Tab-separated table of C-alpha atoms and ligand atoms in Angstrom:
chain	number	residue	atom	x	y	z
A	1117	MET	CA	0.278	-0.128	0.203
A	1118	LEU	CA	1.534	3.668	-0.837
A	1119	LEU	CA	-0.880	6.046	0.672
A	1120	GLN	CA	-0.382	9.446	-0.122
A	1121	ILE	CA	-1.236	11.587	3.261
A	1122	VAL	CA	-1.012	15.426	4.526
A	1123	LEU	CA	1.548	15.159	7.258
A	1124	ARG	CA	0.075	16.683	10.309
A	1125	LYS	CA	1.447	17.850	14.192
A	1126	LYS	CA	4.630	18.573	14.348
A	1127	ALA	CA	4.273	20.132	10.378
A	1128	SER	CA	3.753	23.725	10.701
A	1129	ALA	CA	6.848	24.161	12.651
A	1130	LEU	CA	8.766	21.346	9.814
A	1131	THR	CA	7.119	24.190	6.954
A	1132	ALA	CA	7.665	27.605	9.341
A	1133	LEU	CA	11.865	26.249	9.019
A	1134	VAL	CA	11.998	25.178	5.556
A	1135	THR	CA	10.110	28.643	5.258
A	1136	ALA	CA	12.818	30.281	6.977
A	1137	ALA	CA	15.449	28.741	5.358
A	1138	ALA	CA	13.815	28.910	2.145
A	1139	ILE	CA	13.712	32.724	1.918
A	1140	ALA	CA	16.713	33.391	3.684
A	1141	LEU	CA	18.589	31.043	0.514
A	1142	THR	CA	15.709	31.162	-2.654
A	1143	PRO	CA	12.280	32.545	-2.042
A	1144	PHE	CA	11.072	31.373	-5.159
A	1145	SER	CA	10.680	27.959	-2.917
A	1146	ALA	CA	9.727	29.670	-0.226
A	1147	ALA	CA	6.271	30.470	-1.721
A	1148	HIS	CA	6.174	26.509	-3.485
A	1149	ALA	CA	6.676	25.082	-0.601
A	1150	GLN	CA	4.200	27.142	1.442
A	1151	ALA	CA	1.232	26.795	-1.164
A	1152	LYS	CA	2.072	22.948	-1.421
A	1153	GLY	CA	2.605	22.146	1.911
A	1154	PRO	CA	4.282	18.457	2.428
A	1155	PRO	CA	3.011	15.468	1.979
A	1156	VAL	CA	3.770	12.438	2.975
A	1157	LEU	CA	3.952	8.845	1.858
A	1158	ARG	CA	3.273	6.081	3.583
A	1159	ASP	CA	4.410	2.689	3.013
A	1160	THR	CA	5.304	-0.504	5.052
A	1161	GLU	CA	7.742	-2.043	2.952
A	1162	THR	CA	9.704	1.026	2.262
A	1163	GLU	CA	9.549	2.261	5.852
A	1164	GLN	CA	11.189	-1.176	7.060
A	1165	LEU	CA	13.896	-0.785	4.753
A	1166	LEU	CA	14.294	2.734	5.316
A	1167	ARG	CA	14.267	1.680	9.439
A	1168	GLU	CA	17.147	-0.780	8.533
A	1169	TYR	CA	19.316	1.249	6.650
A	1170	THR	CA	19.418	3.997	9.426
A	1171	ARG	CA	19.616	2.210	12.878
A	1172	PRO	CA	22.981	0.649	13.079
A	1173	ILE	CA	23.877	4.738	11.582
A	1174	LEU	CA	21.628	6.466	14.526
A	1175	ARG	CA	23.821	3.632	17.062
A	1176	VAL	CA	26.835	4.110	16.186
A	1177	ALA	CA	25.846	7.779	16.444
A	1178	GLY	CA	24.626	7.409	19.940
A	1179	LEU	CA	21.242	8.205	18.759
A	1180	GLU	CA	19.259	5.113	19.517
A	1181	LYS	CA	17.222	6.569	21.963
A	1182	HIS	CA	15.548	9.452	20.296
A	1183	ASN	CA	12.830	7.665	18.452
A	1184	ILE	CA	14.246	9.124	15.190
A	1185	GLN	CA	11.759	8.448	12.851
A	1186	MET	CA	11.729	8.519	9.039
A	1187	VAL	CA	9.023	10.148	6.293
A	1188	ILE	CA	8.798	9.689	2.645
A	1189	ILE	CA	8.555	13.188	1.355
A	1190	ASN	CA	5.505	12.892	-2.363
A	1191	ASP	CA	8.455	14.242	-3.981
A	1192	GLY	CA	10.102	12.811	-7.565
A	1193	SER	CA	13.087	15.328	-7.020
A	1194	PHE	CA	16.422	13.966	-5.053
A	1195	ASN	CA	16.325	15.696	-1.873
A	1196	ALA	CA	16.909	14.268	2.071
A	1197	PHE	CA	17.404	16.904	4.863
A	1198	VAL	CA	16.775	16.463	8.644
A	1199	ALA	CA	13.914	19.488	10.183
A	1200	ASP	CA	12.948	18.933	13.821
A	1201	GLY	CA	16.146	17.179	15.500
A	1202	ARG	CA	13.827	14.024	15.222
A	1203	ARG	CA	12.759	12.954	11.873
A	1204	ILE	CA	14.638	12.375	8.498
A	1205	PHE	CA	13.218	13.024	5.758
A	1206	VAL	CA	13.521	11.679	2.272
A	1207	ASN	CA	11.954	12.435	-0.880
A	1208	TYR	CA	10.923	9.287	-3.348
A	1209	GLY	CA	13.053	10.901	-5.723
A	1210	ALA	CA	15.959	9.717	-3.719
A	1211	ILE	CA	15.605	6.223	-3.463
A	1212	LEU	CA	13.973	5.780	-6.838
A	1213	GLN	CA	17.342	7.500	-7.927
A	1214	SER	CA	19.876	5.761	-5.681
A	1215	GLU	CA	20.789	2.874	-7.845
A	1216	THR	CA	22.294	0.632	-4.384
A	1217	PRO	CA	21.562	0.568	-1.058
A	1218	ASN	CA	24.417	2.117	-0.267
A	1219	GLN	CA	24.275	5.472	-1.928
A	1220	ILE	CA	21.007	6.068	0.051
A	1221	ILE	CA	23.011	5.030	2.721
A	1222	GLY	CA	25.806	7.381	2.500
A	1223	VAL	CA	22.833	10.321	2.250
A	1224	LEU	CA	21.537	9.063	5.337
A	1225	ALA	CA	24.109	8.841	7.364
A	1226	HIS	CA	25.466	12.638	6.283
A	1227	GLU	CA	22.107	13.794	7.472
A	1228	THR	CA	22.460	11.361	10.564
A	1229	GLY	CA	26.034	14.210	10.495
A	1230	HIS	CA	23.572	17.270	10.454
A	1231	LEU	CA	21.346	15.637	13.242
A	1232	ALA	CA	24.462	14.118	15.721
A	1233	GLY	CA	26.240	18.316	15.092
A	1234	GLY	CA	23.067	19.404	16.188
A	1235	HIS	CA	23.285	21.864	12.801
A	1236	LEU	CA	19.466	22.467	12.739
A	1237	SER	CA	19.159	24.135	16.344
A	1238	LYS	CA	22.204	25.880	15.389
A	1239	LEU	CA	21.729	27.320	11.903
A	1240	ARG	CA	17.935	28.476	13.546
A	1241	GLU	CA	20.632	30.937	15.770
A	1242	GLN	CA	21.675	31.718	12.481
A	1243	LEU	CA	18.460	32.060	10.826
A	1244	ALA	CA	17.827	34.267	13.597
A	1245	ALA	CA	20.141	36.826	14.186
A	1246	ALA	CA	20.362	36.945	10.097
A	1247	GLN	CA	16.122	37.873	10.819
A	1248	THR	CA	16.696	40.834	12.779
A	1249	GLN	CA	19.530	42.146	10.849
A	1250	MET	CA	16.834	41.336	8.006
A	1251	ILE	CA	14.210	43.360	9.947
A	1252	ILE	CA	17.306	46.370	10.202
A	1253	ALA	CA	18.709	46.689	6.380
A	1254	MET	CA	14.361	46.811	5.821
A	1255	LEU	CA	13.653	49.119	7.956
A	1256	LEU	CA	17.174	51.174	6.577
A	1257	GLY	CA	15.518	50.609	3.207
A	1258	VAL	CA	12.080	51.562	3.603
A	1259	GLY	CA	13.623	54.846	5.156
A	1260	ALA	CA	15.899	55.259	2.462
A	1261	ILE	CA	13.021	55.135	0.468
A	1262	ALA	CA	10.340	56.944	2.136
A	1263	ALA	CA	13.175	60.162	2.180
A	1264	GLY	CA	13.169	58.868	-1.639
A	1265	SER	CA	10.208	59.167	-2.831
A	1266	THR	CA	9.586	62.686	-0.633
A	1267	GLN	CA	12.638	63.986	-2.498
A	1268	ARG	CA	10.686	62.690	-5.710
A	1269	SER	CA	7.928	64.380	-5.163
A	1270	SER	CA	9.583	68.082	-4.328
A	1271	ALA	CA	12.954	67.208	-7.351
A	1272	GLY	CA	10.452	64.891	-10.047
A	1273	ASN	CA	13.607	61.865	-9.686
A	1274	ASN	CA	12.751	58.948	-8.068
A	1275	GLY	CA	17.205	58.452	-8.093
A	1276	LEU	CA	16.816	58.463	-4.387
A	1277	ALA	CA	14.260	55.782	-3.988
A	1278	ASN	CA	16.646	52.955	-6.204
A	1279	ALA	CA	19.055	53.789	-3.393
A	1280	GLY	CA	16.192	52.401	-0.922
A	1281	ALA	CA	16.066	49.619	-2.765
A	1282	ALA	CA	19.351	48.758	-3.380
A	1283	ALA	CA	20.409	49.732	0.472
A	1284	ILE	CA	17.705	46.462	1.076
A	1285	ALA	CA	19.334	44.626	-1.199
A	1286	ALA	CA	22.929	45.180	0.054
A	1287	PRO	CA	22.791	44.005	3.428
A	1288	GLN	CA	20.309	40.753	2.210
A	1289	GLU	CA	23.293	39.580	0.047
A	1290	VAL	CA	25.645	40.044	2.485
A	1291	ILE	CA	23.666	37.930	4.896
A	1292	ARG	CA	22.688	35.559	2.605
A	1293	ARG	CA	26.713	34.683	1.834
A	1294	THR	CA	27.519	34.194	5.368
A	1295	LEU	CA	25.265	31.711	5.995
A	1296	LEU	CA	26.229	30.158	2.822
A	1297	SER	CA	29.303	29.907	4.416
A	1298	TYR	CA	27.992	28.516	8.034
A	1299	GLN	CA	26.452	26.008	5.698
A	1300	ARG	CA	28.762	25.107	3.885
A	1301	GLN	CA	31.087	24.375	7.158
A	1302	GLN	CA	28.160	22.462	8.494
A	1303	GLU	CA	27.927	20.425	5.161
A	1304	GLU	CA	31.833	19.454	5.616
A	1305	ASN	CA	31.660	18.378	9.439
A	1306	ALA	CA	28.271	16.020	8.138
A	1307	ASP	CA	30.314	14.037	5.575
A	1308	ARG	CA	33.178	13.665	8.514
A	1309	ALA	CA	30.493	12.370	10.675
A	1310	GLY	CA	29.136	9.971	7.560
A	1311	VAL	CA	32.113	8.831	6.744
A	1312	LYS	CA	33.182	8.161	10.518
A	1313	PHE	CA	29.377	6.477	11.273
A	1314	LEU	CA	29.996	4.171	7.924
A	1315	SER	CA	32.602	2.511	8.992
A	1316	ALA	CA	31.946	2.074	12.507
A	1317	THR	CA	29.017	-0.067	10.400
A	1318	GLN	CA	31.762	-1.395	8.479
A	1319	GLN	CA	29.550	0.059	5.617
A	1320	SER	CA	32.131	1.664	2.636
A	1321	PRO	CA	31.006	5.726	2.284
A	1322	LYS	CA	32.039	5.213	-2.025
A	1323	GLY	CA	27.837	5.594	-1.984
A	1324	MET	CA	28.188	8.689	-0.613
A	1325	TYR	CA	30.829	9.752	-2.802
A	1326	GLU	CA	29.045	8.559	-5.766
A	1327	THR	CA	25.848	10.670	-4.777
A	1328	PHE	CA	27.603	13.733	-3.888
A	1329	LYS	CA	29.658	13.633	-7.023
A	1330	ARG	CA	26.419	13.284	-9.890
A	1331	PHE	CA	25.565	15.939	-7.873
A	1332	THR	CA	28.837	18.428	-8.246
A	1333	SER	CA	28.894	16.981	-12.133
A	1334	GLU	CA	25.035	17.656	-12.709
A	1335	SER	CA	25.231	21.716	-10.818
A	1336	LEU	CA	28.364	22.682	-13.758
A	1337	PHE	CA	25.110	21.758	-16.408
A	1338	ALA	CA	21.595	21.668	-14.340
A	1339	ALA	CA	19.740	25.412	-14.119
A	1340	ARG	CA	20.817	27.408	-11.077
A	1341	GLY	CA	18.495	25.799	-8.056
A	1342	ALA	CA	16.382	23.641	-9.951
A	1343	ASP	CA	17.727	20.772	-8.064
A	1344	PRO	CA	16.332	20.712	-3.661
A	1345	TYR	CA	19.164	19.028	-2.949
A	1346	LEU	CA	21.803	21.456	-4.074
A	1347	GLN	CA	19.430	23.932	-2.707
A	1348	SER	CA	20.387	22.237	0.535
A	1349	HIS	CA	23.170	21.257	0.026
A	1350	PRO	CA	25.652	23.026	-1.616
A	1351	MET	CA	28.546	21.143	-3.163
A	1352	PRO	CA	31.673	22.936	-4.714
A	1353	ALA	CA	33.654	20.862	-5.697
A	1354	GLU	CA	36.438	21.083	-2.990
A	1355	ARG	CA	33.855	19.838	-0.971
A	1356	VAL	CA	34.160	16.578	-3.039
A	1357	ALA	CA	37.542	16.350	-3.605
A	1358	ALA	CA	37.714	16.226	0.186
A	1359	LEU	CA	35.422	13.916	0.721
A	1360	GLN	CA	36.939	11.667	-1.594
A	1361	GLU	CA	40.176	11.869	-0.131
A	1362	PHE	CA	38.977	10.844	3.708
A	1363	ALA	CA	36.543	8.321	2.091
A	1364	SER	CA	38.658	6.421	0.246
A	1365	SER	CA	40.711	5.898	2.862
A	1366	SER	CA	38.542	3.838	4.502
A	1367	PRO	CA	38.805	-0.171	5.103
A	1368	PHE	CA	35.800	-0.779	4.073
A	1369	TRP	CA	36.267	1.999	0.478
A	1370	ASN	CA	35.143	-1.454	-2.058
A	1371	LYS	CA	32.707	-2.951	0.220
A	1372	LYS	CA	30.064	-4.118	-1.712
A	1373	ASP	CA	26.172	-4.130	-0.922
A	1374	ASP	CA	24.620	-7.485	0.548
A	1375	PRO	CA	23.047	-8.678	-2.910
A	1376	ALA	CA	20.067	-9.548	-0.837
A	1377	LEU	CA	20.004	-6.223	0.632
A	1378	GLN	CA	20.138	-4.980	-2.953
A	1379	LEU	CA	17.231	-7.139	-4.008
A	1380	ARG	CA	15.110	-5.777	-1.847
A	1381	HIS	CA	16.604	-1.884	-2.522
A	1382	ASP	CA	15.318	-2.818	-6.176
A	1383	MET	CA	12.431	-4.125	-5.109
A	1384	VAL	CA	10.949	-1.037	-3.640
A	1385	ARG	CA	11.953	0.883	-6.451
A	1386	ALA	CA	10.130	-0.860	-8.758
A	1387	LYS	CA	7.287	-0.531	-6.399
A	1388	ILE	CA	7.729	3.254	-5.946
A	1389	SER	CA	7.911	3.225	-9.586
A	1390	ALA	CA	4.833	1.438	-10.166
A	1391	PHE	CA	3.142	3.991	-7.697
A	1392	MET	CA	4.328	6.587	-8.626
A	1393	GLU	CA	5.077	7.124	-12.459
A	1394	ARG	CA	3.298	7.100	-14.993
A	1395	PRO	CA	2.597	3.852	-16.813
A	1396	GLU	CA	5.284	4.379	-19.859
A	1397	THR	CA	7.687	4.954	-17.837
A	1398	VAL	CA	7.323	2.085	-15.427
A	1399	TYR	CA	7.151	0.047	-18.654
A	1400	ARG	CA	10.945	1.635	-20.173
A	1401	ARG	CA	12.777	1.127	-17.114
A	1402	TYR	CA	10.805	-2.024	-16.441
A	1403	PRO	CA	10.300	-3.553	-20.256
A	1404	LEU	CA	8.555	-6.868	-20.891
A	1405	SER	CA	12.013	-8.280	-21.497
A	1406	ASN	CA	13.359	-7.734	-18.276
A	1407	ASP	CA	12.410	-10.870	-16.427
A	1408	SER	CA	13.952	-9.659	-13.089
A	1409	LEU	CA	11.504	-10.031	-10.232
A	1410	PRO	CA	11.717	-5.666	-9.553
A	1411	ALA	CA	10.685	-5.497	-13.155
A	1412	ARG	CA	7.780	-8.042	-12.854
A	1413	TYR	CA	6.896	-6.515	-8.580
A	1414	ALA	CA	6.539	-3.038	-10.955
A	1415	ARG	CA	4.207	-4.618	-13.759
A	1416	ALA	CA	2.513	-6.439	-11.383
A	1417	ILE	CA	1.648	-3.146	-9.604
A	1418	SER	CA	1.441	-0.728	-12.632
A	1419	THR	CA	-1.588	-3.362	-14.494
A	1420	TYR	CA	-3.365	-3.416	-11.024
A	1421	LEU	CA	-3.359	0.334	-11.168
A	1422	HIS	CA	-3.712	0.797	-15.121
A	1423	GLY	CA	-4.993	-1.954	-16.335
A	1424	ASP	CA	-6.953	-5.189	-15.854
A	1425	LEU	CA	-7.341	-6.719	-12.329
A	1426	ARG	CA	-7.516	-10.372	-14.013
A	1427	SER	CA	-3.692	-9.951	-15.388
A	1428	ALA	CA	-2.716	-7.999	-12.854
A	1429	LEU	CA	-3.949	-10.999	-10.345
A	1430	THR	CA	-1.981	-13.608	-12.677
A	1431	GLN	CA	1.271	-11.374	-12.154
A	1432	ILE	CA	1.327	-11.120	-8.588
A	1433	ASP	CA	0.235	-14.763	-8.440
A	1434	ALA	CA	3.114	-15.823	-10.261
A	1435	LEU	CA	5.191	-13.858	-8.175
A	1436	ILE	CA	3.870	-15.616	-5.086
A	1437	GLN	CA	5.078	-18.571	-6.738
A	1438	VAL	CA	7.929	-17.206	-5.874
A	1439	GLN	CA	8.737	-15.863	-2.797
A	1440	PRO	CA	5.606	-17.832	-0.498
A	1441	ASN	CA	6.303	-15.734	1.843
A	1442	ASN	CA	7.052	-12.060	0.851
A	1443	PRO	CA	4.330	-9.895	3.022
A	1444	TYR	CA	4.470	-7.436	-0.005
A	1445	PHE	CA	3.293	-9.720	-2.560
A	1446	TYR	CA	0.071	-10.377	-0.650
A	1447	GLU	CA	-0.842	-6.776	0.719
A	1448	VAL	CA	-0.653	-5.804	-2.980
A	1449	ARG	CA	-2.842	-8.888	-4.350
A	1450	GLY	CA	-4.919	-7.527	-1.071
A	1451	GLN	CA	-4.761	-3.706	-2.631
A	1452	ALA	CA	-5.958	-4.350	-5.801
A	1453	LEU	CA	-8.998	-6.511	-4.647
A	1454	LEU	CA	-10.074	-4.133	-2.310
A	1455	GLU	CA	-9.414	-0.694	-4.740
A	1456	SER	CA	-11.792	-3.087	-7.600
A	1457	GLY	CA	-14.693	-3.378	-5.131
A	1458	LYS	CA	-14.053	-7.204	-4.030
A	1459	PRO	CA	-13.267	-7.265	-0.263
A	1460	ALA	CA	-14.404	-10.759	0.905
A	1461	GLU	CA	-12.003	-11.873	-1.840
A	1462	ALA	CA	-8.570	-9.428	-0.278
A	1463	ILE	CA	-9.280	-10.308	3.183
A	1464	PRO	CA	-7.274	-14.170	3.131
A	1465	ALA	CA	-4.887	-11.925	1.279
A	1466	LEU	CA	-4.532	-9.039	3.489
A	1467	ARG	CA	-4.901	-11.517	6.838
A	1468	LYS	CA	-1.749	-13.195	4.730
A	1469	ALA	CA	0.131	-10.426	4.620
A	1470	ALA	CA	-0.359	-9.178	8.795
A	1471	GLN	CA	0.352	-12.670	9.568
A	1472	LEU	CA	3.517	-12.903	8.477
A	1473	LEU	CA	4.081	-9.405	9.213
A	1474	ASN	CA	3.091	-9.917	13.075
A	1475	ASN	CA	3.500	-5.476	13.597
A	1476	SER	CA	2.443	-3.798	10.364
A	1477	PRO	CA	-0.549	-1.140	11.355
A	1478	LEU	CA	-0.969	0.365	7.892
A	1479	ILE	CA	-1.841	-3.497	7.102
A	1480	GLU	CA	-3.697	-4.111	9.054
A	1481	MET	CA	-5.953	-0.795	8.508
A	1482	LEU	CA	-6.081	-2.103	5.171
A	1483	LEU	CA	-7.353	-5.171	6.074
A	1484	GLY	CA	-10.244	-3.588	8.392
A	1485	GLN	CA	-11.244	-1.648	5.393
A	1486	ALA	CA	-11.818	-4.777	3.731
A	1487	LEU	CA	-13.425	-6.296	6.804
A	1488	VAL	CA	-15.616	-3.445	6.952
A	1489	GLY	CA	-16.232	-3.445	3.328
A	1490	THR	CA	-17.834	-6.670	3.041
A	1491	ASP	CA	-21.158	-5.175	4.886
A	1492	ASN	CA	-21.169	-8.859	6.564
A	1493	LYS	CA	-22.010	-7.762	9.688
A	1494	ALA	CA	-19.801	-10.942	11.506
A	1495	TYR	CA	-16.832	-9.090	10.246
A	1496	THR	CA	-17.603	-6.199	12.348
A	1497	ASP	CA	-16.229	-7.422	15.957
A	1498	ASP	CA	-13.200	-8.686	14.831
A	1499	ALA	CA	-12.995	-5.376	11.822
A	1500	VAL	CA	-13.095	-3.279	15.087
A	1501	ARG	CA	-10.072	-5.330	17.444
A	1502	ILE	CA	-7.917	-5.103	14.063
A	1503	LEU	CA	-8.772	-1.587	14.014
A	1504	ARG	CA	-8.899	-0.544	17.243
A	1505	ALA	CA	-4.872	-2.263	17.535
A	1506	ALA	CA	-4.105	-0.714	14.219
A	1507	VAL	CA	-4.533	2.896	15.571
A	1508	ALA	CA	-2.751	2.688	18.769
A	1509	ARG	CA	0.345	1.720	16.901
A	1510	GLU	CA	0.159	3.529	14.014
A	1511	PRO	CA	-2.358	7.019	15.083
A	1512	GLU	CA	-1.065	9.156	12.195
A	1513	ALA	CA	-2.635	7.758	9.807
A	1514	ALA	CA	-6.926	8.572	9.400
A	1515	LEU	CA	-7.588	5.289	7.432
A	1516	GLY	CA	-7.652	3.181	10.644
A	1517	TYR	CA	-10.004	6.115	12.140
A	1518	THR	CA	-12.313	6.176	8.695
A	1519	GLN	CA	-12.653	2.616	9.129
A	1520	LEU	CA	-13.006	2.639	12.883
A	1521	ALA	CA	-16.190	4.745	12.795
A	1522	MET	CA	-18.030	3.219	10.234
A	1523	ALA	CA	-17.156	-0.107	12.092
A	1524	TYR	CA	-18.954	0.860	15.095
A	1525	GLY	CA	-21.830	3.230	13.345
A	1526	ARG	CA	-22.875	-0.941	12.446
A	1527	LYS	CA	-22.297	-2.240	15.685
A	1528	GLY	CA	-24.509	0.747	16.600
A	1529	GLU	CA	-21.913	2.607	18.636
A	1530	TYR	CA	-22.350	5.577	17.847
A	1531	ALA	CA	-20.399	7.430	20.287
A	1532	GLU	CA	-16.908	5.569	19.434
A	1533	ALA	CA	-18.431	6.594	15.931
A	1534	ASP	CA	-18.149	10.251	16.336
A	1535	LEU	CA	-15.159	10.028	18.335
A	1536	ALA	CA	-13.120	7.994	15.676
A	1537	SER	CA	-15.002	9.869	12.914
A	1538	ALA	CA	-13.586	13.144	14.835
A	1539	GLN	CA	-9.774	11.692	14.649
A	1540	ALA	CA	-10.178	10.872	10.672
A	1541	ALA	CA	-11.055	14.418	10.511
A	1542	TYR	CA	-8.474	16.077	12.654
A	1543	LEU	CA	-5.501	14.423	11.052
A	1544	ARG	CA	-6.637	14.515	7.650
A	1545	GLY	CA	-6.293	18.743	8.297
A	1546	ASP	CA	-10.036	19.532	8.440
A	1547	ASN	CA	-10.764	20.963	11.508
A	1548	LYS	CA	-13.852	22.199	11.618
A	1549	THR	CA	-15.825	19.143	10.596
A	1550	ALA	CA	-13.175	17.408	13.809
A	1551	ARG	CA	-15.035	20.140	16.253
A	1552	GLU	CA	-18.106	18.857	15.584
A	1553	LEU	CA	-18.224	15.856	15.666
A	1554	ALA	CA	-16.595	16.195	18.957
A	1555	THR	CA	-18.683	18.283	20.440
A	1556	ARG	CA	-21.758	15.541	19.245
A	1557	ALA	CA	-19.375	12.809	20.552
A	1558	LYS	CA	-18.877	14.119	23.610
A	1559	THR	CA	-23.256	14.811	24.923
A	1560	ARG	CA	-23.356	10.844	24.027
A	1561	PHE	CA	-19.750	9.379	26.186
A	1562	ALA	CA	-20.672	10.338	30.090
A	1563	VAL	CA	-18.677	13.435	31.375
A	1564	GLY	CA	-15.138	12.124	32.200
A	1565	THR	CA	-14.975	8.734	30.909
A	1566	PRO	CA	-12.101	8.397	28.627
A	1567	GLY	CA	-13.575	9.242	24.832
A	1568	TRP	CA	-15.530	11.883	26.674
A	1569	VAL	CA	-11.557	13.128	27.526
A	1570	LYS	CA	-10.628	12.540	23.692
A	1571	ALA	CA	-13.446	14.075	21.832
A	1572	ASP	CA	-12.849	17.152	24.411
A	1573	ASP	CA	-8.775	17.553	23.424
A	1574	ILE	CA	-10.210	17.552	19.904
A	1575	VAL	CA	-12.869	20.054	20.571
A	1576	ALA	CA	-9.863	21.900	22.839
A	1577	ALA	CA	-8.018	21.631	19.336
A	1578	LYS	CA	-5.256	19.637	21.378
A	1579	PRO	CA	-3.680	16.633	19.482
A	1580	PRO	CA	-6.709	13.724	20.449
A	1581	ARG	CA	-4.030	11.260	23.010
A	1582	ASN	CA	-4.309	7.644	22.770
B	1005	ZN	ZN1	23.481	18.205	4.473
C-alpha cells in the first residue's frame, strides 16, 4: 500500500523552518512550499527498509534512543534533510535515484551527521540572527525609500528611491553569503561524521561519494536552483574532493552491498516507480524483456493500477510462487482486490500479509477496511478489534479511524463512531468537521470517561490522546 497523506501535527513547525531557510536562500521555492505543503507517503515495505538502513547508523551516532523517524516526502526530485531534530525526511525521488542501498545509506549517514552535530538548532540561531539583521536592513531601506519618494515629489526624480531598494538588497546579499559559508562548514562536518558512522558500521562511504559527485557534475549543467538537494546542500568541487580524500582511505571503501539487500532495494524502487510514475515510464524502466523480480513487481503493480484486475492477479500470483513468504506480494494482491470493489476476496491475502509481518498497522488498517467493506455484520467485531490495535500503534493515519468509525456505526456504538470520525477529520486537517463531530461525541459519552476526554481534546484543538 502506498498512501499519500498530509503531514499533521509538527508540520507547521517544519514548514516554518523550511520556509525560513528557504526565504534566506531561495525566495521562489519558499512560496512554492507554502502553497503545496509537505504531503507524505506511507508504505510499510519502504519504511521498513529505510529503518533498517538507518538503525545501525543512528546507533553508532549515539541517537539510538532518540526515536528518530523516517518520513518519505511525496516528491520525485532528489532531496533528503533533517528539520526538527527527530525526523529524517527523504524524497521518494532520492530512493528511486539511488542505484544501490549504499548510495542512499550514504546520504542518510550524512543527514545523521547533521542530527548528531545539532546543526539544525545552530542554523536556526543563525537564521534568527539573520532575521534581526534583515529587519534592521529593511527598516533602513524603507526609511530611504520614504526619503526618496519625498525627494521625488519635490525634485521630480526617483534616484533616491532606487538607492533605497539597493540599501535593502545589499545587506541581504551579505547575510545570504554569511549563511552560505556557515552552511558549507556544516556540510563538511556532516560529511566527516557520515563517513565515520559508515566506518563504525563497516560500510563503504563510496555510495555517499558517488551521490555527491553526481551532484557536483550535474550542477555544472543544471539550471541554478533547479535541484532542491543542491539548494539545501551546496556542493562545491572542493567539498567533494575533500570527501573523496578522507572517504577513500576507509578500509570498507570497496565493500559491496549484500545481494539480498540489493534485491530488496530494487523491489522498493520498482514499487515506487509503479505507484508514482506514469505507465509508459514504468514500462521503459522495466520492459517486458526484463524478467527480474523487481521488473515483474513493477509491471504487476502498474497493471493493477492502470490495467485489468485479472491480469494483475495472474502476475501477482506468479510472484507469490517465487517468494511464498513475501508479505508485500499478499498486500498488493489484497489492495488490488479491495480497490476493485472485491473486499471479501481481499481478506485472505491481507490476513496473510499481516500475519507474516506480525506488526504492520498500515496493512492491518487495509484488512479492517476489507472486513468493513463486505457489509457482513459477522466481521464487525473482528474489524473493531483489528482497527483499534492498529490505530494505537499508528495514530497518524486517518484511514484507520475512518474504518473504525464505520465499524462502530454498524454496531450502533454512535459515541465511539463520532469520536473516530472526529479523529479521522482531525488527521486529514479538517479541523472544523473534527470539532463538530467531537462536540457531538461529547454529548454521547459520560462526562470524564476516556472517550469524552479524547473528544474534548479535539474540541480544544489539542492533538488527540491515544
Ligand atoms: Zn547536508
